[in-house]
XYZ file of C-alpha atoms in Angstrom:
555
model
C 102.718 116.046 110.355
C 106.528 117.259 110.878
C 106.201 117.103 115.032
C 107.544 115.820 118.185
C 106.273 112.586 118.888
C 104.852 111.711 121.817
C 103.269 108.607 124.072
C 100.202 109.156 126.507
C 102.685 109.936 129.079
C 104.255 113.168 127.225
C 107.610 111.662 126.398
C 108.982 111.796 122.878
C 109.247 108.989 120.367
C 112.361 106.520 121.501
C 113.084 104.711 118.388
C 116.756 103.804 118.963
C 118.586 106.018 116.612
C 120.452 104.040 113.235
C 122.871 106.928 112.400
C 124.745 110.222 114.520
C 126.046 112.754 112.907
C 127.353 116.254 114.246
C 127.525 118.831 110.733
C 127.200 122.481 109.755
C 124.746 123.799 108.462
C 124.949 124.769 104.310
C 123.599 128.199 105.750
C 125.840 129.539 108.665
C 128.969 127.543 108.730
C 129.528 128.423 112.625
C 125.855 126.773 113.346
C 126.209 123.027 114.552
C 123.760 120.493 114.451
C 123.360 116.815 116.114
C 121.424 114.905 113.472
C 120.003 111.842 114.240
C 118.241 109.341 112.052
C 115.285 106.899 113.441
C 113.171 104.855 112.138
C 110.851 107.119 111.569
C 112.361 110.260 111.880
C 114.966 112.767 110.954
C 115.639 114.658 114.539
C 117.966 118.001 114.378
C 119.341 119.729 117.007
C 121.475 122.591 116.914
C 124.250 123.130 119.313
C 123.649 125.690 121.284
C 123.454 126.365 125.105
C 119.628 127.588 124.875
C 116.935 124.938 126.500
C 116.598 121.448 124.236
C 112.875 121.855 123.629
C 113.897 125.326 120.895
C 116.623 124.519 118.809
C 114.820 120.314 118.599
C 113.142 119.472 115.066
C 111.759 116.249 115.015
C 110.964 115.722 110.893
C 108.637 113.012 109.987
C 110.074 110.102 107.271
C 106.417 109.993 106.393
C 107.053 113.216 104.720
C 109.854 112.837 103.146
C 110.549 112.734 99.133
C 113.647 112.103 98.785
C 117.395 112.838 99.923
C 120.667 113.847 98.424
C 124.821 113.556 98.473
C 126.325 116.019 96.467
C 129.633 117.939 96.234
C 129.766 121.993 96.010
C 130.766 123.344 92.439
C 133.933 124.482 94.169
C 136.465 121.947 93.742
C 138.499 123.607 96.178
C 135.586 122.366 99.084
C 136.463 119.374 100.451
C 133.120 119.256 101.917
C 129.966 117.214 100.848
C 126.353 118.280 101.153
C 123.526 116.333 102.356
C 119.683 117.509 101.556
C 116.546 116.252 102.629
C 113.427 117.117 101.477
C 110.273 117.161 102.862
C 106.363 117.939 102.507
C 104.868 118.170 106.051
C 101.617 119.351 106.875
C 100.968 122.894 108.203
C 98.369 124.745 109.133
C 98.866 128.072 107.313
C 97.511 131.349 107.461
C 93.906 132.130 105.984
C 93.930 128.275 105.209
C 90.668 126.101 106.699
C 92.877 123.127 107.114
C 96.474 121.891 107.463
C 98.499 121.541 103.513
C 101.280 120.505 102.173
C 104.463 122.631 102.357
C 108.182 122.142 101.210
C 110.877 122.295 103.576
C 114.378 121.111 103.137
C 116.599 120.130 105.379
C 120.323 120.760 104.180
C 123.921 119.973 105.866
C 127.312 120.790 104.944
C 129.792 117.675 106.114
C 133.569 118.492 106.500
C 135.197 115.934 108.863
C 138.041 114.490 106.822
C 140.350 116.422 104.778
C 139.617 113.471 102.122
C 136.862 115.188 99.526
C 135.673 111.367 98.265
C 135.089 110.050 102.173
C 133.596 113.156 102.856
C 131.007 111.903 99.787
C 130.942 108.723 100.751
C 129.494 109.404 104.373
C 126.932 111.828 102.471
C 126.158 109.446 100.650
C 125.760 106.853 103.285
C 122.986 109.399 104.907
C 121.088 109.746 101.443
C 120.558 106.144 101.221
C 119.449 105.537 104.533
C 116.872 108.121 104.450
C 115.475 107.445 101.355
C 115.213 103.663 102.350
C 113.876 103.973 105.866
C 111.409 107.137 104.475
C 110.221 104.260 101.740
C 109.297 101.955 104.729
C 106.684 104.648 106.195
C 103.651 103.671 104.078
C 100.534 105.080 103.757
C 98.398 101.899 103.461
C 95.859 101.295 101.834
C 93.404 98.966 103.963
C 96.634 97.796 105.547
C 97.171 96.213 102.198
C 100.496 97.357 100.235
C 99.386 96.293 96.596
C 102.535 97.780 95.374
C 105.342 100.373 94.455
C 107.094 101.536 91.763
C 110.955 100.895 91.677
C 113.660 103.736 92.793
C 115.162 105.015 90.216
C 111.705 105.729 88.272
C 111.077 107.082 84.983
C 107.859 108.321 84.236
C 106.360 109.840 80.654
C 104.441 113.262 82.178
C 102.285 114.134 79.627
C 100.721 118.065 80.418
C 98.122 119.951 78.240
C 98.659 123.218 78.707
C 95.525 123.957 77.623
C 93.166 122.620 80.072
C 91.917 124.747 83.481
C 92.858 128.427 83.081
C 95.819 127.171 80.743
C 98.338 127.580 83.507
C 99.298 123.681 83.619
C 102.712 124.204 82.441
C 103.809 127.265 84.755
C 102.053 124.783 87.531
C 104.668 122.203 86.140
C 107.243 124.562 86.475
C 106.427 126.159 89.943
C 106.029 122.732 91.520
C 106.146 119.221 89.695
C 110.035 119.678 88.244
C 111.126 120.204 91.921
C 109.418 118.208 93.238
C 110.513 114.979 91.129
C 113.772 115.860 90.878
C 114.085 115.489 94.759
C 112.813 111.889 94.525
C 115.076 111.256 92.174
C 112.194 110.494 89.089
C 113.763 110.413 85.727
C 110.646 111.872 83.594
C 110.137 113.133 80.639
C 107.668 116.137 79.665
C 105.480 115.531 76.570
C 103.119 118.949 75.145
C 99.703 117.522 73.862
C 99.221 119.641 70.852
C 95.841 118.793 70.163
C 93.012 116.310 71.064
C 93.847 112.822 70.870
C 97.065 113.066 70.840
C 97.665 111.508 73.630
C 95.631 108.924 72.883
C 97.768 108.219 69.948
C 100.825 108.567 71.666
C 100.223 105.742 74.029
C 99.037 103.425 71.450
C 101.667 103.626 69.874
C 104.807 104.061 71.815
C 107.243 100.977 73.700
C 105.325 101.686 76.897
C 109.173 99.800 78.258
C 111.214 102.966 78.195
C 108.903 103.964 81.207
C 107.745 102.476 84.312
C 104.515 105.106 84.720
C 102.377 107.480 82.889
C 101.559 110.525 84.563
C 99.157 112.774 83.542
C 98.701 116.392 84.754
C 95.480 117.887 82.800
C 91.734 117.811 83.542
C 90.263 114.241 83.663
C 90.014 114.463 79.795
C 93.451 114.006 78.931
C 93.605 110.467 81.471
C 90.293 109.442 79.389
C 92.451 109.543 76.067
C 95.177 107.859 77.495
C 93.591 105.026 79.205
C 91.174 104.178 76.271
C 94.367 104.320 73.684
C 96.108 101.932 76.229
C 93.003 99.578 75.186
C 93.716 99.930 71.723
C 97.010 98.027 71.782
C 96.905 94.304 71.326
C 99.127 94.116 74.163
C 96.270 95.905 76.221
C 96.192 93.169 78.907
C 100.392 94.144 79.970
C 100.044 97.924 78.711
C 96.795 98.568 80.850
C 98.997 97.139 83.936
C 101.053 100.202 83.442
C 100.541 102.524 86.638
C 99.276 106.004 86.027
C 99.545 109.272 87.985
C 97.244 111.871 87.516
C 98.666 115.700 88.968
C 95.333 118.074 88.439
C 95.914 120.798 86.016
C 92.628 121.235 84.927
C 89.017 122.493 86.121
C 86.998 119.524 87.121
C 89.978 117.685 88.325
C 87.611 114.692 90.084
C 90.147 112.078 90.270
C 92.753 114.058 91.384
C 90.778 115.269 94.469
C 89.122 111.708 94.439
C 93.046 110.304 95.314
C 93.716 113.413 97.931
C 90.362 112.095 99.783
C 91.337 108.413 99.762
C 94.679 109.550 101.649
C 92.479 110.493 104.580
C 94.014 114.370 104.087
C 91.782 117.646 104.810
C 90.030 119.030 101.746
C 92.219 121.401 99.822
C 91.830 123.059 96.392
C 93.949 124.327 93.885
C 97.843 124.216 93.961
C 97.490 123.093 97.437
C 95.761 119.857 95.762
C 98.319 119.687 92.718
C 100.751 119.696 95.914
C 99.385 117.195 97.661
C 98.551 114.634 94.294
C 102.527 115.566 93.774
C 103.149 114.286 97.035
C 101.562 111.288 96.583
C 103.004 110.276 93.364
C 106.620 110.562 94.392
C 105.523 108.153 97.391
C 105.244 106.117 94.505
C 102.781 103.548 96.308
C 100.498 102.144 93.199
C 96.728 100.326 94.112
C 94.136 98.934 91.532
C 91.363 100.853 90.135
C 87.872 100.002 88.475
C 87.139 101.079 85.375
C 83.733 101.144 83.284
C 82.728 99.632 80.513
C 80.604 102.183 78.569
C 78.835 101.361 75.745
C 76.693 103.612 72.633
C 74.270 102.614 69.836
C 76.963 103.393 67.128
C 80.326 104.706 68.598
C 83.228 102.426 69.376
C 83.372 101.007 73.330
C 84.623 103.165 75.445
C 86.522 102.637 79.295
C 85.625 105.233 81.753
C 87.301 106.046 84.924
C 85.202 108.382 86.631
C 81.443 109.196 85.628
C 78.848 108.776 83.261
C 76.321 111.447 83.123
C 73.008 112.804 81.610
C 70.743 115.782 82.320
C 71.536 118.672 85.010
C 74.946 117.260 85.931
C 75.837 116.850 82.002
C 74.351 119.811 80.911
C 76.273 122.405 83.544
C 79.758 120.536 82.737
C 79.459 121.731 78.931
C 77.502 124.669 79.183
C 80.081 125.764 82.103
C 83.179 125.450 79.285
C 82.313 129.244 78.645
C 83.404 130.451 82.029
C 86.583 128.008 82.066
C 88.625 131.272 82.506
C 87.900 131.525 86.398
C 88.607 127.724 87.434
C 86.967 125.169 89.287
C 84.080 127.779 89.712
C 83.107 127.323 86.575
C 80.847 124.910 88.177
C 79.566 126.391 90.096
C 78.109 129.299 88.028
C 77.146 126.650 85.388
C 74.688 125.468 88.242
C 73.015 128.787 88.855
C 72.421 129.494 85.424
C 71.346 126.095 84.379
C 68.762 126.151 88.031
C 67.450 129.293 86.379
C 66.100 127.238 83.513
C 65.767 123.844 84.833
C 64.760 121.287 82.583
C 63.108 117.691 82.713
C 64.825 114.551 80.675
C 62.695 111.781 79.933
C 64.420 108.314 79.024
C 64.093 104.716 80.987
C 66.714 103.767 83.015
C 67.345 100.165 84.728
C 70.551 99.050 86.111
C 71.838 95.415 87.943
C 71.791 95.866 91.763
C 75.173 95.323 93.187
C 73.526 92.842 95.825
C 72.427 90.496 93.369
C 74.672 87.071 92.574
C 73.641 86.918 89.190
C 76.038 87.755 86.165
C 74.590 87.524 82.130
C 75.992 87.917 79.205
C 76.266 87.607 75.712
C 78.515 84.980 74.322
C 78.164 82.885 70.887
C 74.692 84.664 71.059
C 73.335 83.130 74.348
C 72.506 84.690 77.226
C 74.809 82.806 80.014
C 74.651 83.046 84.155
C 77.984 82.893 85.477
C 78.584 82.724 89.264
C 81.575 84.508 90.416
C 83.303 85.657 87.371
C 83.430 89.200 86.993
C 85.952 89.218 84.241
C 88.376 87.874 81.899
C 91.396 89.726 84.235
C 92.323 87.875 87.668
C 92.960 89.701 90.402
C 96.422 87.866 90.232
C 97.417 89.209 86.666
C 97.126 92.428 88.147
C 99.762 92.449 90.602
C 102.295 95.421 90.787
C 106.063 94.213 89.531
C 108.400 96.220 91.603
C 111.446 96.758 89.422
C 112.123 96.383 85.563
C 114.843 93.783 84.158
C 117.293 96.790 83.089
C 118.586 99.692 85.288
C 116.777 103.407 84.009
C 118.376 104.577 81.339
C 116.687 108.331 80.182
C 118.118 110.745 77.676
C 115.764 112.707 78.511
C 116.294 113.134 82.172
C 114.461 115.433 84.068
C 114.296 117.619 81.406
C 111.706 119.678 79.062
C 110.778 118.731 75.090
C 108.498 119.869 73.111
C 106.641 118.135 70.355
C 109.295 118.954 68.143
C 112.316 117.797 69.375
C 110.303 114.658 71.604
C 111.265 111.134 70.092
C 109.234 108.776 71.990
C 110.166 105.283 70.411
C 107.258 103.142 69.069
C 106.501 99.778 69.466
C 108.393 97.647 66.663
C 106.066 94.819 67.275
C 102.944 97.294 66.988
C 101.034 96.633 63.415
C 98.721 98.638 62.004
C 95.200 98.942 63.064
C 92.214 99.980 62.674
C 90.816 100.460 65.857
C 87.367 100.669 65.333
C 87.146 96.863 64.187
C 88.841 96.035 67.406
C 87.241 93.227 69.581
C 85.419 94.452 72.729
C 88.341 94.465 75.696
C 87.686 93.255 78.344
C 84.841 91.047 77.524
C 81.585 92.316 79.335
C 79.625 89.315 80.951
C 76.644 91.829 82.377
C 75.808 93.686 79.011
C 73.490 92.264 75.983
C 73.538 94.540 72.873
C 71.254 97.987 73.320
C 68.795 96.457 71.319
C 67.834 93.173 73.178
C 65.488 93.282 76.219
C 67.007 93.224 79.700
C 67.089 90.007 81.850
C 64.598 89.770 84.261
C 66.958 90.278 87.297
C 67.494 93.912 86.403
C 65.447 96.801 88.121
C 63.403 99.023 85.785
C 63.093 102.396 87.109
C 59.378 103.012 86.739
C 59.017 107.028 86.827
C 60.510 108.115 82.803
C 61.091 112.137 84.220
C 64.441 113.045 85.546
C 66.535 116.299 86.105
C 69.800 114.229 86.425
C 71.133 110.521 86.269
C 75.036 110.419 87.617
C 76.933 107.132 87.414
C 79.982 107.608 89.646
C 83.063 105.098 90.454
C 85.174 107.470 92.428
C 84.526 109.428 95.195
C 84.735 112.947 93.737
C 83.072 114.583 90.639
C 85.241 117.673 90.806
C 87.740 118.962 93.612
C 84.476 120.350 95.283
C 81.828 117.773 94.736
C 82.096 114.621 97.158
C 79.436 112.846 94.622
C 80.025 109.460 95.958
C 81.349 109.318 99.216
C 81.361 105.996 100.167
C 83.443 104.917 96.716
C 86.661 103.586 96.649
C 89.094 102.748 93.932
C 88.274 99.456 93.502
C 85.122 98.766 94.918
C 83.751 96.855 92.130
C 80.063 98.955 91.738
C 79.283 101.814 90.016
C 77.523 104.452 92.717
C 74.218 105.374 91.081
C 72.112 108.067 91.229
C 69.202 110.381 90.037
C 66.838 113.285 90.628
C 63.533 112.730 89.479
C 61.241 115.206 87.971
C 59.419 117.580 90.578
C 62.424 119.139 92.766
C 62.144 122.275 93.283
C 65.277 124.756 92.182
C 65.603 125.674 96.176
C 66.024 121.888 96.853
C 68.173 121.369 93.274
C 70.151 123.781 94.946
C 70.554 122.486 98.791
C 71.364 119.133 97.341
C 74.239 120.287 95.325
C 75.613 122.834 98.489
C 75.469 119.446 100.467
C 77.500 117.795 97.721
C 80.465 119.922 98.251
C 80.891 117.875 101.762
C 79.289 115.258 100.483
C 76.355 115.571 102.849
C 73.523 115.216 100.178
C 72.574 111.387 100.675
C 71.694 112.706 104.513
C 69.558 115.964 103.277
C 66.047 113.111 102.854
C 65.658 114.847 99.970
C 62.624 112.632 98.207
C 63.139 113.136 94.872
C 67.009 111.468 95.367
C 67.651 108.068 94.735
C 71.039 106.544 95.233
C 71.986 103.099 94.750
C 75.188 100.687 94.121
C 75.096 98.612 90.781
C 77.403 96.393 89.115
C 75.882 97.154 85.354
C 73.119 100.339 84.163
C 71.253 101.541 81.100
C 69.776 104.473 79.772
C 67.555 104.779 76.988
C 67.201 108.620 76.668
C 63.919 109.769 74.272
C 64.175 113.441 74.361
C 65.410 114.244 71.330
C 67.651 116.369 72.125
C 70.511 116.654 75.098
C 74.219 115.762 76.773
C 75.393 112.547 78.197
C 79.529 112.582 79.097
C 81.663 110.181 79.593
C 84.076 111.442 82.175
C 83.182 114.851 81.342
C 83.736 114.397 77.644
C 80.371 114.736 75.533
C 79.917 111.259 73.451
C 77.078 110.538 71.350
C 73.577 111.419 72.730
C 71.093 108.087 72.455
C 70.590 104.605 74.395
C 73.944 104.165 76.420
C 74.530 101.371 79.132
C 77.801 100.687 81.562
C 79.541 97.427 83.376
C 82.325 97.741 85.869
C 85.698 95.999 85.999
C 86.974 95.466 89.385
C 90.288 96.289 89.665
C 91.407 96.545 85.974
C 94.197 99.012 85.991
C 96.466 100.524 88.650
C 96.760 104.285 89.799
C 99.623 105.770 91.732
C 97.835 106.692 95.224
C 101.465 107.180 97.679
């Protein structure tokens, strides 16, 4: 929050000030301001003979994006400019809680004839903001897993498609600016059509960047992380941190990330602000993904949710009504609660309390104490810079398809994915068609309205699903609705989930639990399961987690 500071005692924050400066402002040349810069702040006072306490702005580094030198396109002014930039957050009108909103702080600085040392002490400024603003972190657990390095250069791939197919005008209105006051060197890549992605990021030297970012629905992250798998360097290319900016209509991660900062609830472009926010804090943590496998399709790694039943059903059937947003959800529910259905399948999972850990390997069954997988913690940790400076010919700047050369990996045979071993090795899961080890729970009733496997905290910008998940918490937040609910209590359970209230609402027919591996053995002939809100084939389907096995930009 941009604000004074204060102690108990009603006196403002004394951090001994690290640089004075008395400029103009780029505005009104006769206004003067004292500008002071803290530790922690940015304080601005303008000259004037009114009472301190009016003309006083204390700005918060916590807020800040980025800062400036530059030199006017006259070359007849000798003067340099200085401009900070800044995302405090306000409380504005209409609005049930404080957001994000730009303000920039800009200076004109004309106290030697000399147009170079006029520079230089702008430039002096810029660096000392942006470095003392870096050292205002959000942590995470008071644990800084990482950063990424200043310069940056991302790859922002968009799909202008997804939500109501305003992603790039979003891009446009707010991203561009936005990273071009941190100082990210990025480059804008159009999905054309599905998969492509996917087959973009298998393919290309994943070295000309130091993060992916994606702005779409949670599809377009599901492509990219499970073509990151399909590289035989998967174990460095999975490493790489990715950024997710919500341009789409479910959007769960992207909200997921906005809750984990400890923020108020906000939807739309107040949450693209706020993810946009966080990503040019450029702080980077692990996150768990899920192991998800079918009777006959290829593995896949999921980041978000496995579903089947009500909660499957309304996410496809609400596709028709993608036209008015994140709503869409919420008019799938009605019209699926006017026909509700019952699934029937057997479902069993392995409680997250228990010790023990199978697996399959050479065709044995194993028990493994403390080995959750092949990846260390330790091989996972962030590297701060790369071994050459950023080089981008595409800086800050928009391609198409067309005219978009993204290099690919000389080193890069060949494939075919599908014969691909399983990565990472599972050491939960047997194959679909063995029986289950005796340490897993068998859910006895086989009549359910909904099964939800979550890993993250939201399922879309308005459903807290799981709120008690965290990135990497290592379990996979369970839960189902068996048969006999009635719509009215269908329907109080999922108004409770928009606050994420529902695990308090006693409803009986609710069962939540935390697992470390599930499966699902659907025998209704017909219906949906989703894999991060993607339909994959319908039949026996079953899930491990993997603590910690790629890293997410969370600022």
């Amino acid at each position: 929050m941009a604000q004074r500071r204060a102690d108990p005692d009603g006196h403002t924050d004394s951090s001994p000030v690290t640089l004075y400066g008395e400029f103009t402002s780029t505005g009104n040349r006769k206004v003067r301001c004292a500008v002071s810069l803290t530790e922690r702040d940015l304080v601005v006072q303008r000259l004037t003979s009114a009472p301190v306490g009016r003309n006083k702005v204390v700005l918060s580094l916590k807020d800040c994006v980025g800062c400036r030198a530059y030199r006017a396109a006259d070359n007849a002014d000798p003067a340099a400019y200085l401009s900070a930039y800044f995302y405090p957050l306000r409380r504005r009108w209409m609005s049930s809680g404080p957001v994000r909103l730009r303000l920039e702080q800009s200076f004109r600085l004309c106290a030697l004839h000399d147009p170079r040392a006029n520079l230089d002490e702008a430039e002096k400024w810029a660096r000392a903001v942006r470095d003392r603003a870096d050292r205002q972190r959000y942590l995470r657990d008071g644990v800084l897993i990482g950063e990424l390095p200043r310069p940056c250069r991302m790859m922002l791939l968009v799909n202008p498609q997804s939500g109501k197919g305003q992603a790039l005008t979003l891009y446009n209105n707010h991203i561009q600016c936005m990273l071009n006051e941190t100082g990210v060197s990025h480059t804008l890549v159009i999905t054309e059509r599905q998969n492509h992605a996917r087959e973009l990021v298998r393919e290309a030297d994943l070295s000309q960047w130091d993060a992916l970012v994606i702005m779409s629905g949670d599809g377009l992250l599901h492509e990219v992380i499970n073509g990151l798998l399909e590289r035989p360097d998967w174990e460095e290319a999975i490493q790489t941190p990715l950024g997710i900016l919500p341009g789409g209509s479910g959007n769960g991660l992207a909200a997921s990330i906005h809750h984990y900062s400890g923020a108020s609830p906000v939807s739309s472009e107040d949450l693209l602000v706020s993810c946009g926010f966080l990503l040019c804090k450029r702080l980077v943590s692990h996150m768990d993904l899920v192991s998800v496998h079918l009777s006959s399709s290829p593995r896949l790694l999921s980041f978000l949710s496995l579903a089947w039943g009500f909660v499957a059903d309304v996410d496809v059937e609400s596709e028709k009504y993608r036209s008015v947003g994140a709503a869409r959800f919420t008019v799938g529910t009605l019209v699926r609660l006017a026909s509700l259905r019952v699934y029937k399948g057997r479902l069993a999972y392995l409680p997250a309390t228990k010790d023990y850990q199978g697996g399959l390997r050479n065709n044995e069954t194993l028990h493994c104490n403390n080995h959750t997988s092949s990846l260390s913690p330790a091989s996972l940790q962030c590297q701060q810079s790369r071994d050459s400076p950023c080089q981008n010919t595409f800086h800050n700047s928009c391609h198409s398809n067309n005219s978009l050369k993204v290099r690919k990996k000389e080193s890069t045979p060949s494939r075919n994915t599908t014969k691909a071993p399983p990565r990472p090795r599972d050491t939960l899961l047997l194959p679909l068609d063995q029986p289950l080890p005796s340490e897993w729970v068998v859910v006895q009733e086989e009549d359910f309205v909904l099964m939800l496997a979550m890993y993250q905290s939201h399922l879309a910008e308005d459903l807290l699903a799981a709120p008690d998940a965290s990135l990497d918490d290592g379990v996979i937040h369970l839960f189902y609705v068996r048969a006999g609910i009635s719509r009215t209590a269908l329907l109080r359970l999922f108004l409770a989930m928009e606050k994420g209230t529902h695990l308090a609402t006693n409803c009986q027919h609710l069962v939540y639990t935390k697992v470390r591996a599930l499966r699902l053995e659907p025998s209704s002939p017909k219906g949906i399961i989703t894999v991060d809100g993607e339909v994959v084939e319908y039949g026996p389907v079953q899930a491990e987690v993997h603590s910690g096995l790629t890293r997410l930009i969370t600022g």
